[in-house]
C-alpha cells in the first residue's frame, strides 16, 4: 500500500473533532489516547460522557453552524458520535474546507430512511418492500401498498428515530393510516414497510478509509427487546460461511457505493427463507460493534480513528471463538447501592467480566454501560449469555436474579 502524504507540522498530534459528547465519543477518546491523538468533542454540557474525560471540549449545539465551526477549527477531520447534524450545515463546513468524514452526501443515507431505501433499491441491495410518503395528499397509497404486500405493516419516521423510537408496528390498516397521518401532519416523511418474517437480526460492521481500503469484522447476531439491542453475539452462531461472506461483501460494497469514510454498521434482517435484507445503516461506531473492544484484534473505535485519518486499517479477526456483549439499561427504580459498589460485587462474582461504564446518570431504559464476556469454545455460548443477563441485571438493579448470595458463597 502506498503511504498517504502527511502535511501536518512535525511533532504535532493529530486532532480529530467529534460532534456529540455521548458514550461513543467517550470510547473514541480512549482509543485516541493510545494512538497519540487528541479528540476534541462538541458536547451540549460539561457532564456529558465524553466531556467528563476529554480535556478538549467545545460546549455547543450540533444544529448551530458557529458551534460546528468552533469544534472543527484546526482539526484534521470532523466526525460524528451521532447522525443528527443537518446536512445543509455540513455542506457549509465542506465549503469552508473542513474535512468531514463521513462526507454529508454519504451521511444522508444514515439520516434519512427514505433516501436510504431509494438509494439501496437503485444499486440493487435487497430491502423490505416499502412505500415512501412525503404528504398526507397521498395517504390512500397506504391502502394499495397493504393489498400488494399482504403482510402486517411497520410505519417508520424517515428521520430522527433510533433504539426503536420512530418505529411503530401497526395493528391493522386503519392504524397504519393513522400513524402515517400523524407523522406527515408533523412534517415528517414516512416509510411504510412490510413486517418481515424474521429468523433473527444480524449486523455487518466494516470500515473504509479515504484511500479506499476496507476491513470487515465477523458478522454478529443482535438480540432486540422492544426495539433496543440487549445482546450481541460474535460471531453470529450457526451462520453459514457463504452467508456471512455475502453480508460482509454487501457492507463493503455499500461503504464504497455511498462514499463512507469511517465505520459503517449495516443492520440486516435474516428472513425465515434465508434472505438478507438491509434494515438500517449507521455511519459511526455502533452498539453492534462494542464487542470488538475486547474480542477483536482492532476495536471499532480505534478503527474509526484510523479510517477518518486515512491510516492503514487494523486487523479485524476475532481473538476468541465467541464473545457476548450485553447492554446495561437503567432500572425503573435506581438502586440504593451505588453503581461503584455494584461494580465491586460484580467483579467479585465474575472477575472475567469486561465492563465499560459510560458515565451517564441512571434513568429507566437508558444505556449506561455494556459488558463483554469472552469464551474459548463456541459451546460456552449458552452459559456466556446467561452470565451476561445476570451481570447486566445486577449492574442495573442491584439484584441477582438467580438469588446468589456472596455471604453464602463464602461460607
mmCIF file of C-alpha atoms in Angstrom:
data_model
loop_
_atom_site.group_PDB
_atom_site.id
_atom_site.type_symbol
_atom_site.label_atom_id
_atom_site.label_comp_id
_atom_site.label_asym_id
_atom_site.label_seq_id
_atom_site.Cartn_x
_atom_site.Cartn_y
_atom_site.Cartn_z
ATOM 1 C CA UNK A 1 0.000 0.000 0.000
ATOM 2 C CA UNK A 2 1.299 3.480 -0.855
ATOM 3 C CA UNK A 3 1.926 5.821 2.037
ATOM 4 C CA UNK A 4 -0.525 8.698 2.344
ATOM 5 C CA UNK A 5 1.263 12.091 2.299
ATOM 6 C CA UNK A 6 1.195 13.849 5.671
ATOM 7 C CA UNK A 7 1.266 17.651 5.681
ATOM 8 C CA UNK A 8 0.948 18.003 9.466
ATOM 9 C CA UNK A 9 3.753 20.046 11.128
ATOM 10 C CA UNK A 10 6.467 17.929 12.788
ATOM 11 C CA UNK A 11 5.698 16.887 16.391
ATOM 12 C CA UNK A 12 2.039 17.918 16.065
ATOM 13 C CA UNK A 13 -0.522 15.400 17.291
ATOM 14 C CA UNK A 14 -3.484 14.688 15.008
ATOM 15 C CA UNK A 15 -6.689 16.359 16.169
ATOM 16 C CA UNK A 16 -9.998 14.635 15.495
ATOM 17 C CA UNK A 17 -13.142 16.669 16.180
ATOM 18 C CA UNK A 18 -16.246 14.636 17.047
ATOM 19 C CA UNK A 19 -19.763 16.035 17.047
ATOM 20 C CA UNK A 20 -21.590 14.669 20.090
ATOM 21 C CA UNK A 21 -20.484 14.013 23.637
ATOM 22 C CA UNK A 22 -22.094 10.631 24.303
ATOM 23 C CA UNK A 23 -20.612 7.254 25.140
ATOM 24 C CA UNK A 24 -19.381 6.679 21.593
ATOM 25 C CA UNK A 25 -17.258 9.823 21.781
ATOM 26 C CA UNK A 26 -16.075 8.794 25.261
ATOM 27 C CA UNK A 27 -14.862 5.425 23.998
ATOM 28 C CA UNK A 28 -13.340 7.036 20.901
ATOM 29 C CA UNK A 29 -11.364 9.275 23.266
ATOM 30 C CA UNK A 30 -9.982 6.161 24.996
ATOM 31 C CA UNK A 31 -8.761 4.857 21.637
ATOM 32 C CA UNK A 32 -7.310 8.252 20.673
ATOM 33 C CA UNK A 33 -5.102 8.276 23.774
ATOM 34 C CA UNK A 34 -3.385 5.038 22.746
ATOM 35 C CA UNK A 35 -2.797 6.413 19.231
ATOM 36 C CA UNK A 36 -1.280 9.662 20.473
ATOM 37 C CA UNK A 37 -4.173 11.706 19.131
ATOM 38 C CA UNK A 38 -6.366 14.434 20.560
ATOM 39 C CA UNK A 39 -10.115 14.077 20.412
ATOM 40 C CA UNK A 40 -11.982 17.370 20.534
ATOM 41 C CA UNK A 41 -15.642 16.974 21.436
ATOM 42 C CA UNK A 42 -18.696 19.111 20.720
ATOM 43 C CA UNK A 43 -20.912 18.466 23.758
ATOM 44 C CA UNK A 44 -24.089 20.132 24.936
ATOM 45 C CA UNK A 45 -22.857 20.249 28.550
ATOM 46 C CA UNK A 46 -19.762 19.552 30.646
ATOM 47 C CA UNK A 47 -21.342 16.473 32.245
ATOM 48 C CA UNK A 48 -21.877 14.524 29.034
ATOM 49 C CA UNK A 49 -19.937 11.219 28.957
ATOM 50 C CA UNK A 50 -17.137 12.357 26.631
ATOM 51 C CA UNK A 51 -16.884 15.836 28.155
ATOM 52 C CA UNK A 52 -16.129 14.215 31.523
ATOM 53 C CA UNK A 53 -12.894 12.694 30.211
ATOM 54 C CA UNK A 54 -11.673 14.786 27.272
ATOM 55 C CA UNK A 55 -9.577 17.889 28.017
ATOM 56 C CA UNK A 56 -10.592 19.455 24.681
ATOM 57 C CA UNK A 57 -14.323 20.215 24.830
ATOM 58 C CA UNK A 58 -16.443 22.755 22.991
ATOM 59 C CA UNK A 59 -19.832 23.368 24.595
ATOM 60 C CA UNK A 60 -22.429 23.978 21.924
ATOM 61 C CA UNK A 61 -25.108 22.554 19.671
ATOM 62 C CA UNK A 62 -24.854 20.339 16.594
ATOM 63 C CA UNK A 63 -27.555 22.488 14.984
ATOM 64 C CA UNK A 64 -25.528 25.716 15.296
ATOM 65 C CA UNK A 65 -23.119 26.463 12.440
ATOM 66 C CA UNK A 66 -20.864 28.674 14.588
ATOM 67 C CA UNK A 67 -20.506 25.905 17.175
ATOM 68 C CA UNK A 68 -19.670 23.390 14.445
ATOM 69 C CA UNK A 69 -17.057 25.767 13.064
ATOM 70 C CA UNK A 70 -15.548 26.196 16.532
ATOM 71 C CA UNK A 71 -15.122 22.462 17.076
ATOM 72 C CA UNK A 72 -13.760 21.950 13.549
ATOM 73 C CA UNK A 73 -11.271 24.821 13.716
ATOM 74 C CA UNK A 74 -7.751 23.461 13.251
ATOM 75 C CA UNK A 75 -8.831 19.805 13.360
ATOM 76 C CA UNK A 76 -7.572 17.264 10.839
ATOM 77 C CA UNK A 77 -11.055 15.813 10.423
ATOM 78 C CA UNK A 78 -14.590 16.251 11.740
ATOM 79 C CA UNK A 79 -16.554 13.081 12.504
ATOM 80 C CA UNK A 80 -19.624 12.034 14.468
ATOM 81 C CA UNK A 81 -20.954 10.442 17.647
ATOM 82 C CA UNK A 82 -24.466 10.645 16.120
ATOM 83 C CA UNK A 83 -26.031 11.345 12.719
ATOM 84 C CA UNK A 84 -28.272 14.288 13.585
ATOM 85 C CA UNK A 85 -26.269 17.229 12.185
ATOM 86 C CA UNK A 86 -28.328 18.980 9.480
ATOM 87 C CA UNK A 87 -26.954 18.237 6.015
ATOM 88 C CA UNK A 88 -27.015 21.884 4.956
ATOM 89 C CA UNK A 89 -24.678 22.804 7.840
ATOM 90 C CA UNK A 90 -22.233 20.051 6.939
ATOM 91 C CA UNK A 91 -22.188 21.212 3.332
ATOM 92 C CA UNK A 92 -21.252 24.710 4.539
ATOM 93 C CA UNK A 93 -18.384 23.226 6.551
ATOM 94 C CA UNK A 94 -17.171 21.358 3.481
ATOM 95 C CA UNK A 95 -17.347 24.611 1.517
ATOM 96 C CA UNK A 96 -15.188 26.155 4.273
ATOM 97 C CA UNK A 97 -12.557 23.469 3.628
ATOM 98 C CA UNK A 98 -13.369 21.242 6.616
ATOM 99 C CA UNK A 99 -12.569 17.549 6.134
ATOM 100 C CA UNK A 100 -15.894 15.899 7.100
ATOM 101 C CA UNK A 101 -15.897 12.103 7.491
ATOM 102 C CA UNK A 102 -18.163 10.565 6.509
ATOM 103 C CA UNK A 103 -18.998 13.316 3.996
ATOM 104 C CA UNK A 104 -22.516 14.778 4.090
ATOM 105 C CA UNK A 105 -23.621 13.087 0.867
ATOM 106 C CA UNK A 106 -22.837 9.715 2.468
ATOM 107 C CA UNK A 107 -24.156 10.546 5.942
ATOM 108 C CA UNK A 108 -27.529 11.482 4.469
ATOM 109 C CA UNK A 109 -28.239 7.767 3.955
ATOM 110 C CA UNK A 110 -27.959 7.178 7.696
ATOM 111 C CA UNK A 111 -30.043 10.251 8.500
ATOM 112 C CA UNK A 112 -32.999 9.622 6.217
ATOM 113 C CA UNK A 113 -34.540 6.151 5.912
ATOM 114 C CA UNK A 114 -36.441 7.070 2.771
ATOM 115 C CA UNK A 115 -33.352 8.382 0.985
ATOM 116 C CA UNK A 116 -31.511 5.252 2.097
ATOM 117 C CA UNK A 117 -34.233 2.860 0.906
ATOM 118 C CA UNK A 118 -34.420 4.512 -2.512
ATOM 119 C CA UNK A 119 -30.634 4.524 -2.980
ATOM 120 C CA UNK A 120 -30.256 0.893 -1.932
ATOM 121 C CA UNK A 121 -33.051 -0.023 -4.340
ATOM 122 C CA UNK A 122 -31.213 1.779 -7.114
ATOM 123 C CA UNK A 123 -27.947 -0.083 -6.542
ATOM 124 C CA UNK A 124 -29.618 -3.465 -6.171
ATOM 125 C CA UNK A 125 -29.261 -4.048 -2.425
ATOM 126 C CA UNK A 126 -32.206 -6.040 -1.048
ATOM 127 C CA UNK A 127 -34.514 -4.196 1.363
ATOM 128 C CA UNK A 128 -38.008 -4.930 2.727
ATOM 129 C CA UNK A 129 -40.827 -3.875 0.400
ATOM 130 C CA UNK A 130 -41.673 -0.288 1.287
ATOM 131 C CA UNK A 131 -43.688 2.798 0.445
ATOM 132 C CA UNK A 132 -42.282 6.310 0.868
ATOM 133 C CA UNK A 133 -44.641 9.200 1.601
ATOM 134 C CA UNK A 134 -43.977 12.923 1.989
ATOM 135 C CA UNK A 135 -47.536 14.308 2.028
ATOM 136 C CA UNK A 136 -50.945 13.467 3.508
ATOM 137 C CA UNK A 137 -52.310 14.031 -0.001
ATOM 138 C CA UNK A 138 -51.054 10.565 -0.906
ATOM 139 C CA UNK A 139 -52.334 8.728 2.170
ATOM 140 C CA UNK A 140 -54.512 6.455 0.020
ATOM 141 C CA UNK A 141 -51.342 4.833 -1.295
ATOM 142 C CA UNK A 142 -51.062 3.031 2.054
ATOM 143 C CA UNK A 143 -54.175 1.004 1.169
ATOM 144 C CA UNK A 144 -52.817 -0.067 -2.207
ATOM 145 C CA UNK A 145 -49.440 -0.946 -0.657
ATOM 146 C CA UNK A 146 -51.122 -3.064 2.033
ATOM 147 C CA UNK A 147 -53.007 -5.012 -0.617
ATOM 148 C CA UNK A 148 -49.821 -5.563 -2.604
ATOM 149 C CA UNK A 149 -47.644 -6.898 0.235
ATOM 150 C CA UNK A 150 -50.444 -8.730 2.108
ATOM 151 C CA UNK A 151 -48.498 -8.542 5.382
ATOM 152 C CA UNK A 152 -48.573 -6.586 8.655
ATOM 153 C CA UNK A 153 -47.214 -3.052 8.258
ATOM 154 C CA UNK A 154 -44.457 -1.193 10.075
ATOM 155 C CA UNK A 155 -44.558 2.617 9.961
ATOM 156 C CA UNK A 156 -41.250 4.479 10.409
ATOM 157 C CA UNK A 157 -40.427 8.142 10.695
ATOM 158 C CA UNK A 158 -37.901 8.735 7.920
ATOM 159 C CA UNK A 159 -35.752 10.930 10.164
ATOM 160 C CA UNK A 160 -34.791 11.100 13.817
ATOM 161 C CA UNK A 161 -35.611 7.614 15.132
ATOM 162 C CA UNK A 162 -33.227 5.290 16.982
ATOM 163 C CA UNK A 163 -33.394 2.441 19.529
ATOM 164 C CA UNK A 164 -36.933 1.637 18.421
ATOM 165 C CA UNK A 165 -38.140 5.253 18.587
ATOM 166 C CA UNK A 166 -39.971 6.420 15.495
ATOM 167 C CA UNK A 167 -40.896 2.831 14.578
ATOM 168 C CA UNK A 168 -44.471 1.584 15.053
ATOM 169 C CA UNK A 169 -45.969 -1.806 14.260
ATOM 170 C CA UNK A 170 -49.495 -1.101 13.035
ATOM 171 C CA UNK A 171 -52.346 -3.173 14.491
ATOM 172 C CA UNK A 172 -54.217 -3.084 11.186
ATOM 173 C CA UNK A 173 -54.597 -0.970 8.061
ATOM 174 C CA UNK A 174 -56.603 1.744 9.813
ATOM 175 C CA UNK A 175 -53.896 2.034 12.465
ATOM 176 C CA UNK A 176 -51.183 2.218 9.786
ATOM 177 C CA UNK A 177 -53.081 5.069 8.098
ATOM 178 C CA UNK A 178 -53.470 6.929 11.393
ATOM 179 C CA UNK A 179 -49.793 6.581 12.386
ATOM 180 C CA UNK A 180 -48.750 7.693 8.900
ATOM 181 C CA UNK A 181 -51.125 10.673 9.005
ATOM 182 C CA UNK A 182 -49.758 11.761 12.392
ATOM 183 C CA UNK A 183 -46.146 11.746 11.175
ATOM 184 C CA UNK A 184 -46.940 13.503 7.910
ATOM 185 C CA UNK A 185 -49.026 16.158 9.673
ATOM 186 C CA UNK A 186 -45.946 16.943 11.781
ATOM 187 C CA UNK A 187 -43.928 17.362 8.588
ATOM 188 C CA UNK A 188 -42.031 14.078 8.997
ATOM 189 C CA UNK A 189 -41.686 11.908 5.856
ATOM 190 C CA UNK A 190 -42.687 8.283 6.360
ATOM 191 C CA UNK A 191 -41.529 4.845 5.289
ATOM 192 C CA UNK A 192 -44.268 2.188 5.397
ATOM 193 C CA UNK A 193 -42.764 -1.315 5.232
ATOM 194 C CA UNK A 194 -43.893 -4.892 5.232
ATOM 195 C CA UNK A 195 -43.220 -6.672 8.527
ATOM 196 C CA UNK A 196 -40.609 -9.212 7.530
ATOM 197 C CA UNK A 197 -40.838 -12.811 8.738
ATOM 198 C CA UNK A 198 -37.592 -12.918 10.667
ATOM 199 C CA UNK A 199 -35.309 -15.673 11.738
ATOM 200 C CA UNK A 200 -33.112 -13.113 13.528
ATOM 201 C CA UNK A 201 -31.308 -9.789 13.153
ATOM 202 C CA UNK A 202 -27.670 -9.555 12.104
ATOM 203 C CA UNK A 203 -25.151 -6.749 11.762
ATOM 204 C CA UNK A 204 -22.201 -6.438 9.396
ATOM 205 C CA UNK A 205 -19.639 -3.911 10.625
ATOM 206 C CA UNK A 206 -16.972 -2.588 8.279
ATOM 207 C CA UNK A 207 -14.596 0.356 7.984
ATOM 208 C CA UNK A 208 -13.414 2.260 4.933
ATOM 209 C CA UNK A 209 -10.644 4.835 4.541
ATOM 210 C CA UNK A 210 -10.379 7.698 2.016
ATOM 211 C CA UNK A 211 -7.595 5.679 0.375
ATOM 212 C CA UNK A 212 -10.272 3.067 -0.347
ATOM 213 C CA UNK A 213 -9.049 0.349 1.996
ATOM 214 C CA UNK A 214 -11.830 -1.671 3.600
ATOM 215 C CA UNK A 215 -11.966 -4.037 6.548
ATOM 216 C CA UNK A 216 -14.798 -6.228 7.806
ATOM 217 C CA UNK A 217 -15.382 -7.744 11.236
ATOM 218 C CA UNK A 218 -17.175 -11.073 11.706
ATOM 219 C CA UNK A 219 -20.929 -10.788 11.221
ATOM 220 C CA UNK A 220 -22.809 -10.742 14.530
ATOM 221 C CA UNK A 221 -26.287 -11.559 15.776
ATOM 222 C CA UNK A 222 -28.105 -8.773 17.591
ATOM 223 C CA UNK A 223 -30.834 -9.619 20.104
ATOM 224 C CA UNK A 224 -33.564 -6.996 20.446
ATOM 225 C CA UNK A 225 -36.090 -6.280 23.182
ATOM 226 C CA UNK A 226 -38.770 -3.717 22.355
ATOM 227 C CA UNK A 227 -36.582 -2.243 19.625
ATOM 228 C CA UNK A 228 -33.491 -1.930 21.841
ATOM 229 C CA UNK A 229 -30.436 -4.133 21.393
ATOM 230 C CA UNK A 230 -29.815 -6.082 24.603
ATOM 231 C CA UNK A 231 -27.194 -8.594 23.425
ATOM 232 C CA UNK A 232 -24.709 -9.077 20.615
ATOM 233 C CA UNK A 233 -23.208 -12.486 19.820
ATOM 234 C CA UNK A 234 -19.955 -12.530 17.856
ATOM 235 C CA UNK A 235 -19.687 -14.251 15.527
ATOM 236 C CA UNK A 236 -23.349 -14.956 14.724
ATOM 237 C CA UNK A 237 -23.966 -18.600 15.688
ATOM 238 C CA UNK A 238 -24.949 -21.143 13.041
ATOM 239 C CA UNK A 239 -24.459 -18.671 10.216
ATOM 240 C CA UNK A 240 -23.240 -20.414 7.078
ATOM 241 C CA UNK A 241 -19.829 -19.222 5.889
ATOM 242 C CA UNK A 242 -21.182 -18.226 2.481
ATOM 243 C CA UNK A 243 -23.991 -16.169 4.038
ATOM 244 C CA UNK A 244 -21.533 -14.440 6.395
ATOM 245 C CA UNK A 245 -19.250 -13.650 3.462
ATOM 246 C CA UNK A 246 -22.233 -12.327 1.495
ATOM 247 C CA UNK A 247 -23.114 -9.950 4.348
ATOM 248 C CA UNK A 248 -19.526 -8.703 4.604
ATOM 249 C CA UNK A 249 -19.278 -8.156 0.842
ATOM 250 C CA UNK A 250 -22.587 -6.292 0.891
ATOM 251 C CA UNK A 251 -21.442 -3.985 3.697
ATOM 252 C CA UNK A 252 -18.115 -3.260 1.987
ATOM 253 C CA UNK A 253 -19.924 -2.603 -1.309
ATOM 254 C CA UNK A 254 -22.322 -0.178 0.371
ATOM 255 C CA UNK A 255 -19.416 1.624 2.036
ATOM 256 C CA UNK A 256 -17.817 2.107 -1.366
ATOM 257 C CA UNK A 257 -21.007 2.950 -3.294
ATOM 258 C CA UNK A 258 -22.113 5.535 -0.734
ATOM 259 C CA UNK A 259 -18.641 7.018 -0.199
ATOM 260 C CA UNK A 260 -18.452 6.209 3.514
ATOM 261 C CA UNK A 261 -15.307 7.149 5.438
ATOM 262 C CA UNK A 262 -15.038 5.580 8.890
ATOM 263 C CA UNK A 263 -17.044 2.769 10.442
ATOM 264 C CA UNK A 264 -20.278 1.621 8.791
ATOM 265 C CA UNK A 265 -22.781 -0.660 10.520
ATOM 266 C CA UNK A 266 -25.248 -2.437 8.248
ATOM 267 C CA UNK A 267 -28.154 -3.841 10.249
ATOM 268 C CA UNK A 268 -29.710 -6.825 8.492
ATOM 269 C CA UNK A 269 -32.816 -8.962 8.668
ATOM 270 C CA UNK A 270 -32.227 -12.672 8.114
ATOM 271 C CA UNK A 271 -35.609 -13.898 6.912
ATOM 272 C CA UNK A 272 -37.120 -17.298 7.597
ATOM 273 C CA UNK A 273 -36.456 -18.035 3.944
ATOM 274 C CA UNK A 274 -32.731 -17.343 4.339
ATOM 275 C CA UNK A 275 -32.580 -13.972 2.566
ATOM 276 C CA UNK A 276 -30.627 -10.978 3.884
ATOM 277 C CA UNK A 277 -32.406 -7.606 3.797
ATOM 278 C CA UNK A 278 -30.879 -4.278 4.799
ATOM 279 C CA UNK A 279 -32.778 -2.650 7.658
ATOM 280 C CA UNK A 280 -30.696 0.316 8.857
ATOM 281 C CA UNK A 281 -27.322 1.999 8.302
ATOM 282 C CA UNK A 282 -25.136 3.786 10.867
ATOM 283 C CA UNK A 283 -22.004 5.677 9.795
ATOM 284 C CA UNK A 284 -20.099 5.772 13.083
ATOM 285 C CA UNK A 285 -19.071 3.306 15.777
ATOM 286 C CA UNK A 286 -22.145 1.276 16.630
ATOM 287 C CA UNK A 287 -23.654 -0.690 19.502
ATOM 288 C CA UNK A 288 -23.314 -3.898 17.481
ATOM 289 C CA UNK A 289 -19.548 -3.347 17.453
ATOM 290 C CA UNK A 290 -18.911 -2.873 21.179
ATOM 291 C CA UNK A 291 -17.774 -6.497 21.405
ATOM 292 C CA UNK A 292 -14.718 -5.560 19.311
ATOM 293 C CA UNK A 293 -13.217 -3.591 22.214
ATOM 294 C CA UNK A 294 -12.284 -6.889 23.885
ATOM 295 C CA UNK A 295 -12.973 -9.612 21.335
ATOM 296 C CA UNK A 296 -11.228 -8.366 18.171
ATOM 297 C CA UNK A 297 -7.675 -7.535 17.136
ATOM 298 C CA UNK A 298 -8.757 -3.955 16.440
ATOM 299 C CA UNK A 299 -11.680 -2.345 18.239
ATOM 300 C CA UNK A 300 -14.183 -0.283 16.291
ATOM 301 C CA UNK A 301 -13.227 2.991 17.990
ATOM 302 C CA UNK A 302 -9.547 2.691 17.082
ATOM 303 C CA UNK A 303 -10.522 1.590 13.591
ATOM 304 C CA UNK A 304 -12.804 4.593 13.134
ATOM 305 C CA UNK A 305 -9.941 6.920 14.029
ATOM 306 C CA UNK A 306 -7.587 5.097 11.697
ATOM 307 C CA UNK A 307 -10.118 5.325 8.888
ATOM 308 C CA UNK A 308 -11.023 9.017 9.173
ATOM 309 C CA UNK A 309 -7.316 9.946 9.403
ATOM 310 C CA UNK A 310 -6.512 7.660 6.439
ATOM 311 C CA UNK A 311 -4.185 5.374 8.384
ATOM 312 C CA UNK A 312 -3.848 1.753 7.235
ATOM 313 C CA UNK A 313 -6.654 -0.196 8.884
ATOM 314 C CA UNK A 314 -6.144 -2.758 11.630
ATOM 315 C CA UNK A 315 -6.875 -6.484 11.609
ATOM 316 C CA UNK A 316 -10.471 -7.420 12.378
ATOM 317 C CA UNK A 317 -10.142 -11.101 13.318
ATOM 318 C CA UNK A 318 -11.876 -12.265 16.492
ATOM 319 C CA UNK A 319 -9.306 -13.209 19.130
ATOM 320 C CA UNK A 320 -11.586 -15.797 20.791
ATOM 321 C CA UNK A 321 -14.157 -18.213 19.351
ATOM 322 C CA UNK A 322 -17.138 -16.380 20.874
ATOM 323 C CA UNK A 323 -17.850 -13.015 22.516
ATOM 324 C CA UNK A 324 -21.127 -11.957 24.107
ATOM 325 C CA UNK A 325 -21.829 -8.265 24.644
ATOM 326 C CA UNK A 326 -24.709 -7.238 26.897
ATOM 327 C CA UNK A 327 -26.116 -3.740 27.263
ATOM 328 C CA UNK A 328 -26.850 -2.449 30.744
ATOM 329 C CA UNK A 329 -30.124 -0.496 30.752
ATOM 330 C CA UNK A 330 -31.153 1.719 33.648
ATOM 331 C CA UNK A 331 -33.683 0.212 36.061
ATOM 332 C CA UNK A 332 -37.183 1.577 36.615
ATOM 333 C CA UNK A 333 -36.080 2.475 40.156
ATOM 334 C CA UNK A 334 -32.455 3.387 40.756
ATOM 335 C CA UNK A 335 -30.941 1.033 43.393
ATOM 336 C CA UNK A 336 -29.857 2.437 46.740
ATOM 337 C CA UNK A 337 -26.476 0.752 46.282
ATOM 338 C CA UNK A 338 -24.079 2.946 44.313
ATOM 339 C CA UNK A 339 -23.012 1.880 40.840
ATOM 340 C CA UNK A 340 -19.419 1.646 42.035
ATOM 341 C CA UNK A 341 -20.397 -0.759 44.811
ATOM 342 C CA UNK A 342 -22.422 -2.827 42.350
ATOM 343 C CA UNK A 343 -19.322 -2.986 40.169
ATOM 344 C CA UNK A 344 -17.301 -4.297 43.156
ATOM 345 C CA UNK A 345 -19.800 -7.091 43.721
ATOM 346 C CA UNK A 346 -19.927 -7.936 40.019
ATOM 347 C CA UNK A 347 -16.168 -8.334 39.830
ATOM 348 C CA UNK A 348 -16.186 -10.431 42.986
ATOM 349 C CA UNK A 349 -18.505 -12.927 41.328
ATOM 350 C CA UNK A 350 -17.386 -12.570 37.688
ATOM 351 C CA UNK A 351 -13.762 -11.418 37.541
ATOM 352 C CA UNK A 352 -13.636 -12.120 33.794
ATOM 353 C CA UNK A 353 -16.377 -9.568 33.004
ATOM 354 C CA UNK A 354 -15.104 -6.711 30.822
ATOM 355 C CA UNK A 355 -17.167 -3.724 31.997
ATOM 356 C CA UNK A 356 -17.397 -0.421 30.135
ATOM 357 C CA UNK A 357 -19.233 2.300 32.075
ATOM 358 C CA UNK A 358 -20.464 5.389 30.220
ATOM 359 C CA UNK A 359 -20.539 7.996 32.991
ATOM 360 C CA UNK A 360 -24.267 8.531 32.482
ATOM 361 C CA UNK A 361 -26.906 9.283 35.076
ATOM 362 C CA UNK A 362 -29.130 6.244 35.599
ATOM 363 C CA UNK A 363 -32.579 6.558 34.055
ATOM 364 C CA UNK A 364 -35.143 3.877 33.136
ATOM 365 C CA UNK A 365 -34.169 2.122 29.927
ATOM 366 C CA UNK A 366 -31.104 4.279 29.318
ATOM 367 C CA UNK A 367 -27.907 2.580 28.156
ATOM 368 C CA UNK A 368 -25.449 3.177 30.985
ATOM 369 C CA UNK A 369 -22.814 0.525 30.240
ATOM 370 C CA UNK A 370 -22.001 -2.624 28.367
ATOM 371 C CA UNK A 371 -20.236 -5.806 29.444
ATOM 372 C CA UNK A 372 -18.234 -8.210 27.283
ATOM 373 C CA UNK A 373 -17.733 -11.893 28.085
ATOM 374 C CA UNK A 374 -15.164 -13.875 26.087
ATOM 375 C CA UNK A 375 -15.380 -17.624 25.548
ATOM 376 C CA UNK A 376 -12.767 -20.136 24.482
ATOM 377 C CA UNK A 377 -15.280 -22.536 22.915
ATOM 378 C CA UNK A 378 -18.487 -21.878 20.930
ATOM 379 C CA UNK A 379 -20.158 -24.489 23.142
ATOM 380 C CA UNK A 380 -19.899 -21.960 26.000
ATOM 381 C CA UNK A 381 -22.388 -19.634 24.319
ATOM 382 C CA UNK A 382 -25.466 -20.562 26.427
ATOM 383 C CA UNK A 383 -23.512 -20.076 29.649
ATOM 384 C CA UNK A 384 -21.992 -16.797 28.433
ATOM 385 C CA UNK A 385 -25.420 -15.438 27.534
ATOM 386 C CA UNK A 386 -26.848 -16.476 30.908
ATOM 387 C CA UNK A 387 -23.935 -14.879 32.752
ATOM 388 C CA UNK A 388 -24.335 -11.762 30.643
ATOM 389 C CA UNK A 389 -28.010 -11.443 31.550
ATOM 390 C CA UNK A 390 -27.203 -11.949 35.246
ATOM 391 C CA UNK A 391 -24.411 -9.376 35.156
ATOM 392 C CA UNK A 392 -26.409 -6.728 33.266
ATOM 393 C CA UNK A 393 -29.404 -7.085 35.582
ATOM 394 C CA UNK A 394 -27.193 -6.892 38.663
ATOM 395 C CA UNK A 395 -25.362 -3.784 37.460
ATOM 396 C CA UNK A 396 -28.671 -2.065 36.643
ATOM 397 C CA UNK A 397 -30.869 -3.250 39.536
ATOM 398 C CA UNK A 398 -28.503 -4.347 42.312
ATOM 399 C CA UNK A 399 -30.253 -7.736 42.395
ATOM 400 C CA UNK A 400 -29.058 -11.199 41.389
ATOM 401 C CA UNK A 401 -31.954 -12.820 39.560
ATOM 402 C CA UNK A 402 -30.706 -16.309 40.483
ATOM 403 C CA UNK A 403 -30.689 -15.464 44.202
ATOM 404 C CA UNK A 404 -26.898 -15.670 44.511
ATOM 405 C CA UNK A 405 -25.671 -14.638 47.953
ATOM 406 C CA UNK A 406 -21.975 -13.745 48.275
ATOM 407 C CA UNK A 407 -22.012 -14.401 52.023
ATOM 408 C CA UNK A 408 -23.438 -17.881 51.499
ATOM 409 C CA UNK A 409 -20.841 -18.480 48.786
ATOM 410 C CA UNK A 410 -18.000 -17.637 51.176
ATOM 411 C CA UNK A 411 -19.415 -19.986 53.803
#
